[in-house]
């Protein structure tokens, strides 16, 4: 009864948080593999075989056991459960305020998605920094609270916002591009499909296509963000991280970890949106 009487934005927050919980738990291993690939020290001599996604995946299992693939899941939950909730409640509120009587155009969908993501990204960045450090394997943090205390005492609170520019350059365009492709793909569907019992599956398919395109477009910013958050003293500025990646790995370095990230972001976003829209529909709200 209390849920039924809750404010629509609060309902959107709860639906988003639940969808974020499901997707985070399922796809955390892909995020860990992506982070490890991006932070690998390339001290190998010229001609040495490249380390790929599968190699990192099995190396983690061999050295840290199967549960090692879920290292960093605690900060991931702390980031994604409220973060996805903040994103969807902000998205819902903005959409209801500006587009109550019509659907947003492609350009407006980009701004809508990017705006909602900026709010969530800034709010959850300290937890994102801790999550990235957990996954990198370079820090021996025991808990999220302990990690936050350690960073504040040893490096200063400012470090918790390292990589802010790169994070927004990654997340805002990703969300904007995703929402645009997702909404346009759904609009293009025939009426008989969009009103059939296969709606969740169709929505998921639209989400996968949108996620792949958005992931590839924002991959370089993700690489820069990871370097700045794992080693903030080495890369205090975005330009420092860009220069390092280019000098050490060339243009291909900006797409390191693209496969696991694309898989994870695409599947997470598609699942989150599908679950969110189904829950909102059950609550009698238009998402």
PDB file of C-alpha atoms in Angstrom:
ATOM      1  CA  UNK A   1       0.000   0.000   0.000  1.00  0.00           C
ATOM      2  CA  UNK A   2       2.831   2.406   0.902  1.00  0.00           C
ATOM      3  CA  UNK A   3       4.567   1.646  -2.420  1.00  0.00           C
ATOM      4  CA  UNK A   4       1.335   2.325  -4.315  1.00  0.00           C
ATOM      5  CA  UNK A   5       1.055   5.761  -2.646  1.00  0.00           C
ATOM      6  CA  UNK A   6       4.731   6.647  -3.198  1.00  0.00           C
ATOM      7  CA  UNK A   7       5.742   9.558  -5.448  1.00  0.00           C
ATOM      8  CA  UNK A   8       6.277   8.455  -9.091  1.00  0.00           C
ATOM      9  CA  UNK A   9       9.947   9.548  -8.967  1.00  0.00           C
ATOM     10  CA  UNK A  10      10.452   7.363  -5.871  1.00  0.00           C
ATOM     11  CA  UNK A  11       8.827   4.436  -7.692  1.00  0.00           C
ATOM     12  CA  UNK A  12      11.227   5.025 -10.595  1.00  0.00           C
ATOM     13  CA  UNK A  13      14.113   5.030  -8.089  1.00  0.00           C
ATOM     14  CA  UNK A  14      12.998   1.698  -6.603  1.00  0.00           C
ATOM     15  CA  UNK A  15      12.489   0.102 -10.032  1.00  0.00           C
ATOM     16  CA  UNK A  16      15.901   1.335 -11.171  1.00  0.00           C
ATOM     17  CA  UNK A  17      17.627   0.115  -8.016  1.00  0.00           C
ATOM     18  CA  UNK A  18      16.149  -3.372  -8.383  1.00  0.00           C
ATOM     19  CA  UNK A  19      17.117  -3.584 -12.046  1.00  0.00           C
ATOM     20  CA  UNK A  20      20.640  -2.386 -11.178  1.00  0.00           C
ATOM     21  CA  UNK A  21      21.005  -5.078  -8.495  1.00  0.00           C
ATOM     22  CA  UNK A  22      20.173  -7.885 -10.938  1.00  0.00           C
ATOM     23  CA  UNK A  23      22.435  -6.661 -13.734  1.00  0.00           C
ATOM     24  CA  UNK A  24      25.401  -5.850 -11.457  1.00  0.00           C
ATOM     25  CA  UNK A  25      25.481  -9.288  -9.849  1.00  0.00           C
ATOM     26  CA  UNK A  26      25.323 -11.080 -13.200  1.00  0.00           C
ATOM     27  CA  UNK A  27      27.923  -9.080 -15.104  1.00  0.00           C
ATOM     28  CA  UNK A  28      30.513  -8.087 -12.460  1.00  0.00           C
ATOM     29  CA  UNK A  29      33.115 -10.610 -13.802  1.00  0.00           C
ATOM     30  CA  UNK A  30      33.187  -8.790 -17.152  1.00  0.00           C
ATOM     31  CA  UNK A  31      33.864  -5.483 -15.405  1.00  0.00           C
ATOM     32  CA  UNK A  32      36.727  -6.989 -13.414  1.00  0.00           C
ATOM     33  CA  UNK A  33      38.328  -8.490 -16.548  1.00  0.00           C
ATOM     34  CA  UNK A  34      37.970  -5.139 -18.333  1.00  0.00           C
ATOM     35  CA  UNK A  35      39.707  -3.277 -15.479  1.00  0.00           C
ATOM     36  CA  UNK A  36      42.538  -5.819 -15.313  1.00  0.00           C
ATOM     37  CA  UNK A  37      43.114  -5.566 -19.063  1.00  0.00           C
ATOM     38  CA  UNK A  38      43.304  -1.781 -18.906  1.00  0.00           C
ATOM     39  CA  UNK A  39      45.709  -1.671 -15.951  1.00  0.00           C
ATOM     40  CA  UNK A  40      48.128  -4.403 -17.066  1.00  0.00           C
ATOM     41  CA  UNK A  41      51.774  -3.357 -16.918  1.00  0.00           C
ATOM     42  CA  UNK A  42      53.209  -3.943 -20.369  1.00  0.00           C
ATOM     43  CA  UNK A  43      56.759  -4.798 -19.434  1.00  0.00           C
ATOM     44  CA  UNK A  44      56.906  -7.564 -21.997  1.00  0.00           C
ATOM     45  CA  UNK A  45      59.631  -7.474 -24.630  1.00  0.00           C
ATOM     46  CA  UNK A  46      58.690  -6.660 -28.232  1.00  0.00           C
ATOM     47  CA  UNK A  47      57.086  -9.611 -29.982  1.00  0.00           C
ATOM     48  CA  UNK A  48      55.696 -11.138 -26.790  1.00  0.00           C
ATOM     49  CA  UNK A  49      52.147 -12.474 -27.145  1.00  0.00           C
ATOM     50  CA  UNK A  50      49.385 -10.062 -26.239  1.00  0.00           C
ATOM     51  CA  UNK A  51      47.336 -10.730 -23.137  1.00  0.00           C
ATOM     52  CA  UNK A  52      43.647 -11.000 -23.997  1.00  0.00           C
ATOM     53  CA  UNK A  53      40.312 -11.256 -22.266  1.00  0.00           C
ATOM     54  CA  UNK A  54      40.252 -15.069 -22.033  1.00  0.00           C
ATOM     55  CA  UNK A  55      43.809 -15.188 -20.614  1.00  0.00           C
ATOM     56  CA  UNK A  56      42.954 -12.658 -17.898  1.00  0.00           C
ATOM     57  CA  UNK A  57      39.695 -14.470 -17.137  1.00  0.00           C
ATOM     58  CA  UNK A  58      41.375 -17.829 -16.487  1.00  0.00           C
ATOM     59  CA  UNK A  59      44.327 -16.229 -14.721  1.00  0.00           C
ATOM     60  CA  UNK A  60      41.942 -14.681 -12.180  1.00  0.00           C
ATOM     61  CA  UNK A  61      40.246 -18.062 -11.630  1.00  0.00           C
ATOM     62  CA  UNK A  62      43.626 -19.806 -11.216  1.00  0.00           C
ATOM     63  CA  UNK A  63      45.146 -17.294  -8.792  1.00  0.00           C
ATOM     64  CA  UNK A  64      42.078 -15.971  -6.962  1.00  0.00           C
ATOM     65  CA  UNK A  65      39.560 -18.822  -7.383  1.00  0.00           C
ATOM     66  CA  UNK A  66      36.145 -18.504  -9.056  1.00  0.00           C
ATOM     67  CA  UNK A  67      34.843 -15.951  -6.541  1.00  0.00           C
ATOM     68  CA  UNK A  68      37.787 -13.725  -7.477  1.00  0.00           C
ATOM     69  CA  UNK A  69      35.773 -12.761 -10.566  1.00  0.00           C
ATOM     70  CA  UNK A  70      33.353 -10.992  -8.218  1.00  0.00           C
ATOM     71  CA  UNK A  71      36.091  -8.979  -6.492  1.00  0.00           C
ATOM     72  CA  UNK A  72      34.806  -5.436  -6.193  1.00  0.00           C
ATOM     73  CA  UNK A  73      31.163  -6.514  -6.206  1.00  0.00           C
ATOM     74  CA  UNK A  74      30.552  -4.757  -2.853  1.00  0.00           C
ATOM     75  CA  UNK A  75      31.488  -1.283  -4.157  1.00  0.00           C
ATOM     76  CA  UNK A  76      29.703  -2.178  -7.410  1.00  0.00           C
ATOM     77  CA  UNK A  77      26.508  -2.777  -5.434  1.00  0.00           C
ATOM     78  CA  UNK A  78      27.058   0.400  -3.398  1.00  0.00           C
ATOM     79  CA  UNK A  79      27.462   2.316  -6.639  1.00  0.00           C
ATOM     80  CA  UNK A  80      24.878   0.656  -8.888  1.00  0.00           C
ATOM     81  CA  UNK A  81      21.930   0.122  -6.531  1.00  0.00           C
ATOM     82  CA  UNK A  82      21.569   3.825  -5.604  1.00  0.00           C
ATOM     83  CA  UNK A  83      23.300   4.985  -8.817  1.00  0.00           C
ATOM     84  CA  UNK A  84      20.903   3.263 -11.222  1.00  0.00           C
ATOM     85  CA  UNK A  85      18.023   4.365  -9.000  1.00  0.00           C
ATOM     86  CA  UNK A  86      19.205   7.997  -9.142  1.00  0.00           C
ATOM     87  CA  UNK A  87      19.642   7.718 -12.910  1.00  0.00           C
ATOM     88  CA  UNK A  88      16.158   6.370 -13.611  1.00  0.00           C
ATOM     89  CA  UNK A  89      14.390   8.679 -11.137  1.00  0.00           C
ATOM     90  CA  UNK A  90      16.194  11.693 -12.655  1.00  0.00           C
ATOM     91  CA  UNK A  91      15.434  10.436 -16.166  1.00  0.00           C
ATOM     92  CA  UNK A  92      11.762   9.943 -15.282  1.00  0.00           C
ATOM     93  CA  UNK A  93      11.489  13.363 -13.630  1.00  0.00           C
ATOM     94  CA  UNK A  94      13.147  15.176 -16.555  1.00  0.00           C
ATOM     95  CA  UNK A  95      10.998  13.330 -19.077  1.00  0.00           C
ATOM     96  CA  UNK A  96       7.794  14.104 -17.186  1.00  0.00           C
ATOM     97  CA  UNK A  97       8.748  17.766 -16.829  1.00  0.00           C
ATOM     98  CA  UNK A  98       9.820  18.465 -20.408  1.00  0.00           C
ATOM     99  CA  UNK A  99       8.086  15.780 -22.490  1.00  0.00           C
ATOM    100  CA  UNK A 100       4.822  14.992 -20.745  1.00  0.00           C
ATOM    101  CA  UNK A 101       2.703  15.385 -23.888  1.00  0.00           C
ATOM    102  CA  UNK A 102       5.043  13.978 -26.528  1.00  0.00           C
ATOM    103  CA  UNK A 103       8.017  11.702 -27.114  1.00  0.00           C
ATOM    104  CA  UNK A 104      11.462  13.325 -27.232  1.00  0.00           C
ATOM    105  CA  UNK A 105      13.191  13.623 -30.598  1.00  0.00           C
ATOM    106  CA  UNK A 106      16.524  11.887 -31.259  1.00  0.00           C
ATOM    107  CA  UNK A 107      18.527  14.956 -30.188  1.00  0.00           C
ATOM    108  CA  UNK A 108      16.357  15.529 -27.131  1.00  0.00           C
ATOM    109  CA  UNK A 109      16.768  11.860 -26.146  1.00  0.00           C
ATOM    110  CA  UNK A 110      20.554  12.334 -26.168  1.00  0.00           C
ATOM    111  CA  UNK A 111      20.279  15.343 -23.825  1.00  0.00           C
ATOM    112  CA  UNK A 112      17.779  13.533 -21.604  1.00  0.00           C
ATOM    113  CA  UNK A 113      19.983  10.461 -21.157  1.00  0.00           C
ATOM    114  CA  UNK A 114      23.180  12.483 -20.763  1.00  0.00           C
ATOM    115  CA  UNK A 115      21.644  14.826 -18.182  1.00  0.00           C
ATOM    116  CA  UNK A 116      20.335  11.991 -16.014  1.00  0.00           C
ATOM    117  CA  UNK A 117      23.708  10.218 -16.204  1.00  0.00           C
ATOM    118  CA  UNK A 118      25.648  13.345 -15.177  1.00  0.00           C
ATOM    119  CA  UNK A 119      23.570  13.646 -11.993  1.00  0.00           C
ATOM    120  CA  UNK A 120      24.081   9.962 -11.099  1.00  0.00           C
ATOM    121  CA  UNK A 121      27.756   9.972 -12.147  1.00  0.00           C
ATOM    122  CA  UNK A 122      28.755  12.920  -9.967  1.00  0.00           C
ATOM    123  CA  UNK A 123      26.791  11.575  -6.989  1.00  0.00           C
ATOM    124  CA  UNK A 124      28.399   8.130  -7.112  1.00  0.00           C
ATOM    125  CA  UNK A 125      31.954   8.940  -8.312  1.00  0.00           C
ATOM    126  CA  UNK A 126      33.703   8.299  -4.931  1.00  0.00           C
ATOM    127  CA  UNK A 127      32.289   4.752  -4.902  1.00  0.00           C
ATOM    128  CA  UNK A 128      33.287   4.343  -8.570  1.00  0.00           C
ATOM    129  CA  UNK A 129      36.900   5.196  -7.690  1.00  0.00           C
ATOM    130  CA  UNK A 130      36.922   2.610  -4.886  1.00  0.00           C
ATOM    131  CA  UNK A 131      35.295  -0.002  -7.138  1.00  0.00           C
ATOM    132  CA  UNK A 132      37.925   0.526  -9.842  1.00  0.00           C
ATOM    133  CA  UNK A 133      40.730   0.136  -7.293  1.00  0.00           C
ATOM    134  CA  UNK A 134      39.199  -3.052  -5.876  1.00  0.00           C
ATOM    135  CA  UNK A 135      39.031  -4.571  -9.363  1.00  0.00           C
ATOM    136  CA  UNK A 136      42.547  -3.517 -10.378  1.00  0.00           C
ATOM    137  CA  UNK A 137      44.123  -5.937  -7.874  1.00  0.00           C
ATOM    138  CA  UNK A 138      46.736  -3.326  -6.869  1.00  0.00           C
ATOM    139  CA  UNK A 139      45.163  -2.372  -3.547  1.00  0.00           C
ATOM    140  CA  UNK A 140      44.583  -4.579  -0.509  1.00  0.00           C
ATOM    141  CA  UNK A 141      41.402  -2.971   0.710  1.00  0.00           C
ATOM    142  CA  UNK A 142      39.280  -5.134   2.998  1.00  0.00           C
ATOM    143  CA  UNK A 143      36.026  -3.170   2.892  1.00  0.00           C
ATOM    144  CA  UNK A 144      34.487  -0.209   1.129  1.00  0.00           C
ATOM    145  CA  UNK A 145      34.392   1.817   4.363  1.00  0.00           C
ATOM    146  CA  UNK A 146      38.046   0.949   5.039  1.00  0.00           C
ATOM    147  CA  UNK A 147      39.003   1.923   1.504  1.00  0.00           C
ATOM    148  CA  UNK A 148      37.245   5.288   1.772  1.00  0.00           C
ATOM    149  CA  UNK A 149      38.976   5.963   5.121  1.00  0.00           C
ATOM    150  CA  UNK A 150      42.375   4.937   3.728  1.00  0.00           C
ATOM    151  CA  UNK A 151      42.055   7.184   0.665  1.00  0.00           C
ATOM    152  CA  UNK A 152      40.913  10.194   2.711  1.00  0.00           C
ATOM    153  CA  UNK A 153      43.731   9.782   5.264  1.00  0.00           C
ATOM    154  CA  UNK A 154      46.599   8.947   2.888  1.00  0.00           C
ATOM    155  CA  UNK A 155      45.717  10.737  -0.347  1.00  0.00           C
ATOM    156  CA  UNK A 156      43.056  13.269   0.568  1.00  0.00           C
ATOM    157  CA  UNK A 157      39.307  13.389  -0.219  1.00  0.00           C
ATOM    158  CA  UNK A 158      40.012  15.055  -3.577  1.00  0.00           C
ATOM    159  CA  UNK A 159      41.294  11.729  -4.944  1.00  0.00           C
ATOM    160  CA  UNK A 160      37.757  10.337  -4.631  1.00  0.00           C
ATOM    161  CA  UNK A 161      36.846  12.630  -7.538  1.00  0.00           C
ATOM    162  CA  UNK A 162      39.838  11.727  -9.701  1.00  0.00           C
ATOM    163  CA  UNK A 163      38.823  10.951 -13.259  1.00  0.00           C
ATOM    164  CA  UNK A 164      35.654  13.084 -12.994  1.00  0.00           C
ATOM    165  CA  UNK A 165      36.130  14.600 -16.455  1.00  0.00           C
ATOM    166  CA  UNK A 166      36.876  11.247 -18.075  1.00  0.00           C
ATOM    167  CA  UNK A 167      33.952   9.634 -16.236  1.00  0.00           C
ATOM    168  CA  UNK A 168      31.494  12.259 -17.489  1.00  0.00           C
ATOM    169  CA  UNK A 169      33.003  12.118 -20.993  1.00  0.00           C
ATOM    170  CA  UNK A 170      32.372   8.361 -20.906  1.00  0.00           C
ATOM    171  CA  UNK A 171      29.046   8.089 -19.096  1.00  0.00           C
ATOM    172  CA  UNK A 172      27.109  11.104 -20.397  1.00  0.00           C
ATOM    173  CA  UNK A 173      27.680  10.322 -24.108  1.00  0.00           C
ATOM    174  CA  UNK A 174      27.105   6.587 -23.473  1.00  0.00           C
ATOM    175  CA  UNK A 175      23.761   7.214 -21.819  1.00  0.00           C
ATOM    176  CA  UNK A 176      22.766   9.869 -24.359  1.00  0.00           C
ATOM    177  CA  UNK A 177      23.653   7.700 -27.358  1.00  0.00           C
ATOM    178  CA  UNK A 178      22.062   4.663 -25.709  1.00  0.00           C
ATOM    179  CA  UNK A 179      18.749   6.396 -24.976  1.00  0.00           C
ATOM    180  CA  UNK A 180      18.652   7.823 -28.513  1.00  0.00           C
ATOM    181  CA  UNK A 181      19.238   4.491 -30.265  1.00  0.00           C
ATOM    182  CA  UNK A 182      17.012   2.621 -27.814  1.00  0.00           C
ATOM    183  CA  UNK A 183      14.059   4.985 -28.161  1.00  0.00           C
ATOM    184  CA  UNK A 184      14.418   5.267 -31.943  1.00  0.00           C
ATOM    185  CA  UNK A 185      14.660   1.474 -32.333  1.00  0.00           C
ATOM    186  CA  UNK A 186      11.475   1.006 -30.293  1.00  0.00           C
ATOM    187  CA  UNK A 187       9.675   3.661 -32.359  1.00  0.00           C
ATOM    188  CA  UNK A 188      10.595   1.840 -35.568  1.00  0.00           C
ATOM    189  CA  UNK A 189       8.970  -1.409 -34.407  1.00  0.00           C
ATOM    190  CA  UNK A 190       5.620  -2.405 -35.955  1.00  0.00           C
ATOM    191  CA  UNK A 191       2.612  -1.908 -33.666  1.00  0.00           C
ATOM    192  CA  UNK A 192       1.825  -5.636 -33.547  1.00  0.00           C
ATOM    193  CA  UNK A 193       5.290  -6.390 -32.142  1.00  0.00           C
ATOM    194  CA  UNK A 194       5.423  -3.541 -29.605  1.00  0.00           C
ATOM    195  CA  UNK A 195       2.046  -4.591 -28.186  1.00  0.00           C
ATOM    196  CA  UNK A 196       2.678  -8.361 -28.169  1.00  0.00           C
ATOM    197  CA  UNK A 197       3.693 -10.631 -25.297  1.00  0.00           C
ATOM    198  CA  UNK A 198       7.275 -10.527 -26.604  1.00  0.00           C
ATOM    199  CA  UNK A 199       7.750  -6.894 -25.516  1.00  0.00           C
ATOM    200  CA  UNK A 200      10.438  -7.670 -22.855  1.00  0.00           C
ATOM    201  CA  UNK A 201      12.457  -9.701 -25.371  1.00  0.00           C
ATOM    202  CA  UNK A 202      12.077  -7.038 -28.063  1.00  0.00           C
ATOM    203  CA  UNK A 203      13.107  -4.294 -25.614  1.00  0.00           C
ATOM    204  CA  UNK A 204      16.148  -6.338 -24.627  1.00  0.00           C
ATOM    205  CA  UNK A 205      17.123  -6.734 -28.294  1.00  0.00           C
ATOM    206  CA  UNK A 206      16.800  -2.987 -28.902  1.00  0.00           C
ATOM    207  CA  UNK A 207      18.919  -2.412 -25.799  1.00  0.00           C
ATOM    208  CA  UNK A 208      21.680  -4.727 -27.022  1.00  0.00           C
ATOM    209  CA  UNK A 209      21.995  -2.900 -30.355  1.00  0.00           C
ATOM    210  CA  UNK A 210      21.992   0.505 -28.638  1.00  0.00           C
ATOM    211  CA  UNK A 211      24.533  -0.678 -26.051  1.00  0.00           C
ATOM    212  CA  UNK A 212      27.072  -1.949 -28.591  1.00  0.00           C
ATOM    213  CA  UNK A 213      27.062   1.337 -30.516  1.00  0.00           C
ATOM    214  CA  UNK A 214      27.262   3.455 -27.356  1.00  0.00           C
ATOM    215  CA  UNK A 215      30.035   1.301 -25.796  1.00  0.00           C
ATOM    216  CA  UNK A 216      32.352   1.531 -28.797  1.00  0.00           C
ATOM    217  CA  UNK A 217      31.866   5.300 -29.046  1.00  0.00           C
ATOM    218  CA  UNK A 218      32.866   5.873 -25.403  1.00  0.00           C
ATOM    219  CA  UNK A 219      35.604   3.230 -24.924  1.00  0.00           C
ATOM    220  CA  UNK A 220      38.592   5.664 -25.071  1.00  0.00           C
ATOM    221  CA  UNK A 221      37.136   7.732 -22.209  1.00  0.00           C
ATOM    222  CA  UNK A 222      36.730   4.544 -20.132  1.00  0.00           C
ATOM    223  CA  UNK A 223      40.424   3.650 -20.566  1.00  0.00           C
ATOM    224  CA  UNK A 224      41.477   7.161 -19.496  1.00  0.00           C
ATOM    225  CA  UNK A 225      39.123   7.062 -16.482  1.00  0.00           C
ATOM    226  CA  UNK A 226      40.557   3.739 -15.288  1.00  0.00           C
ATOM    227  CA  UNK A 227      44.171   4.965 -15.463  1.00  0.00           C
ATOM    228  CA  UNK A 228      43.362   8.167 -13.565  1.00  0.00           C
ATOM    229  CA  UNK A 229      41.443   6.408 -10.790  1.00  0.00           C
ATOM    230  CA  UNK A 230      43.932   3.574 -10.243  1.00  0.00           C
ATOM    231  CA  UNK A 231      47.028   5.838 -10.353  1.00  0.00           C
ATOM    232  CA  UNK A 232      45.932   9.416  -9.599  1.00  0.00           C
ATOM    233  CA  UNK A 233      49.462  10.532  -8.667  1.00  0.00           C
ATOM    234  CA  UNK A 234      50.844   9.429 -12.046  1.00  0.00           C
ATOM    235  CA  UNK A 235      47.967  10.931 -14.044  1.00  0.00           C
ATOM    236  CA  UNK A 236      46.643  14.015 -12.195  1.00  0.00           C
ATOM    237  CA  UNK A 237      45.278  15.452 -15.448  1.00  0.00           C
ATOM    238  CA  UNK A 238      43.229  13.868 -18.209  1.00  0.00           C
ATOM    239  CA  UNK A 239      45.877  14.933 -20.744  1.00  0.00           C
ATOM    240  CA  UNK A 240      48.568  13.022 -18.778  1.00  0.00           C
ATOM    241  CA  UNK A 241      46.616   9.777 -19.044  1.00  0.00           C
ATOM    242  CA  UNK A 242      45.865  10.358 -22.738  1.00  0.00           C
ATOM    243  CA  UNK A 243      49.561  10.956 -23.461  1.00  0.00           C
ATOM    244  CA  UNK A 244      50.639   7.865 -21.513  1.00  0.00           C
ATOM    245  CA  UNK A 245      48.195   5.521 -23.251  1.00  0.00           C
ATOM    246  CA  UNK A 246      49.076   6.853 -26.709  1.00  0.00           C
ATOM    247  CA  UNK A 247      52.855   6.765 -26.175  1.00  0.00           C
ATOM    248  CA  UNK A 248      52.827   3.266 -24.684  1.00  0.00           C
ATOM    249  CA  UNK A 249      50.148   1.508 -26.719  1.00  0.00           C
ATOM    250  CA  UNK A 250      49.237   3.731 -29.666  1.00  0.00           C
ATOM    251  CA  UNK A 251      45.649   4.262 -30.771  1.00  0.00           C
ATOM    252  CA  UNK A 252      44.775   0.625 -30.020  1.00  0.00           C
ATOM    253  CA  UNK A 253      45.489   1.315 -26.338  1.00  0.00           C
ATOM    254  CA  UNK A 254      42.351   3.431 -26.154  1.00  0.00           C
ATOM    255  CA  UNK A 255      40.295   0.356 -27.013  1.00  0.00           C
ATOM    256  CA  UNK A 256      41.921  -2.016 -24.524  1.00  0.00           C
ATOM    257  CA  UNK A 257      39.212  -3.909 -22.644  1.00  0.00           C
ATOM    258  CA  UNK A 258      36.622  -3.008 -25.283  1.00  0.00           C
ATOM    259  CA  UNK A 259      35.229  -6.541 -25.625  1.00  0.00           C
ATOM    260  CA  UNK A 260      34.450  -7.253 -21.931  1.00  0.00           C
ATOM    261  CA  UNK A 261      33.243  -3.675 -21.401  1.00  0.00           C
ATOM    262  CA  UNK A 262      30.983  -3.764 -24.461  1.00  0.00           C
ATOM    263  CA  UNK A 263      29.563  -7.108 -23.368  1.00  0.00           C
ATOM    264  CA  UNK A 264      28.984  -5.935 -19.809  1.00  0.00           C
ATOM    265  CA  UNK A 265      27.671  -2.429 -20.527  1.00  0.00           C
ATOM    266  CA  UNK A 266      25.447  -3.680 -23.341  1.00  0.00           C
ATOM    267  CA  UNK A 267      23.936  -6.564 -21.365  1.00  0.00           C
ATOM    268  CA  UNK A 268      23.674  -4.534 -18.146  1.00  0.00           C
ATOM    269  CA  UNK A 269      21.957  -1.610 -19.847  1.00  0.00           C
ATOM    270  CA  UNK A 270      19.631  -3.856 -21.845  1.00  0.00           C
ATOM    271  CA  UNK A 271      18.662  -5.829 -18.732  1.00  0.00           C
ATOM    272  CA  UNK A 272      18.327  -2.719 -16.546  1.00  0.00           C
ATOM    273  CA  UNK A 273      16.031  -0.974 -19.030  1.00  0.00           C
ATOM    274  CA  UNK A 274      13.959  -4.108 -19.659  1.00  0.00           C
ATOM    275  CA  UNK A 275      13.449  -4.806 -15.935  1.00  0.00           C
ATOM    276  CA  UNK A 276      12.830  -1.100 -15.216  1.00  0.00           C
ATOM    277  CA  UNK A 277      10.171  -0.746 -17.913  1.00  0.00           C
ATOM    278  CA  UNK A 278       8.394  -3.943 -16.873  1.00  0.00           C
ATOM    279  CA  UNK A 279       8.326  -2.887 -13.201  1.00  0.00           C
ATOM    280  CA  UNK A 280       7.125   0.618 -14.095  1.00  0.00           C
ATOM    281  CA  UNK A 281       4.349  -0.875 -16.250  1.00  0.00           C
ATOM    282  CA  UNK A 282       3.246  -3.079 -13.339  1.00  0.00           C
ATOM    283  CA  UNK A 283       3.048   0.054 -11.182  1.00  0.00           C
ATOM    284  CA  UNK A 284       0.885   1.720 -13.811  1.00  0.00           C
ATOM    285  CA  UNK A 285       3.513   4.304 -14.806  1.00  0.00           C
ATOM    286  CA  UNK A 286       4.747   5.165 -18.279  1.00  0.00           C
ATOM    287  CA  UNK A 287       8.540   4.881 -18.377  1.00  0.00           C
TER     288      UNK A 287
END
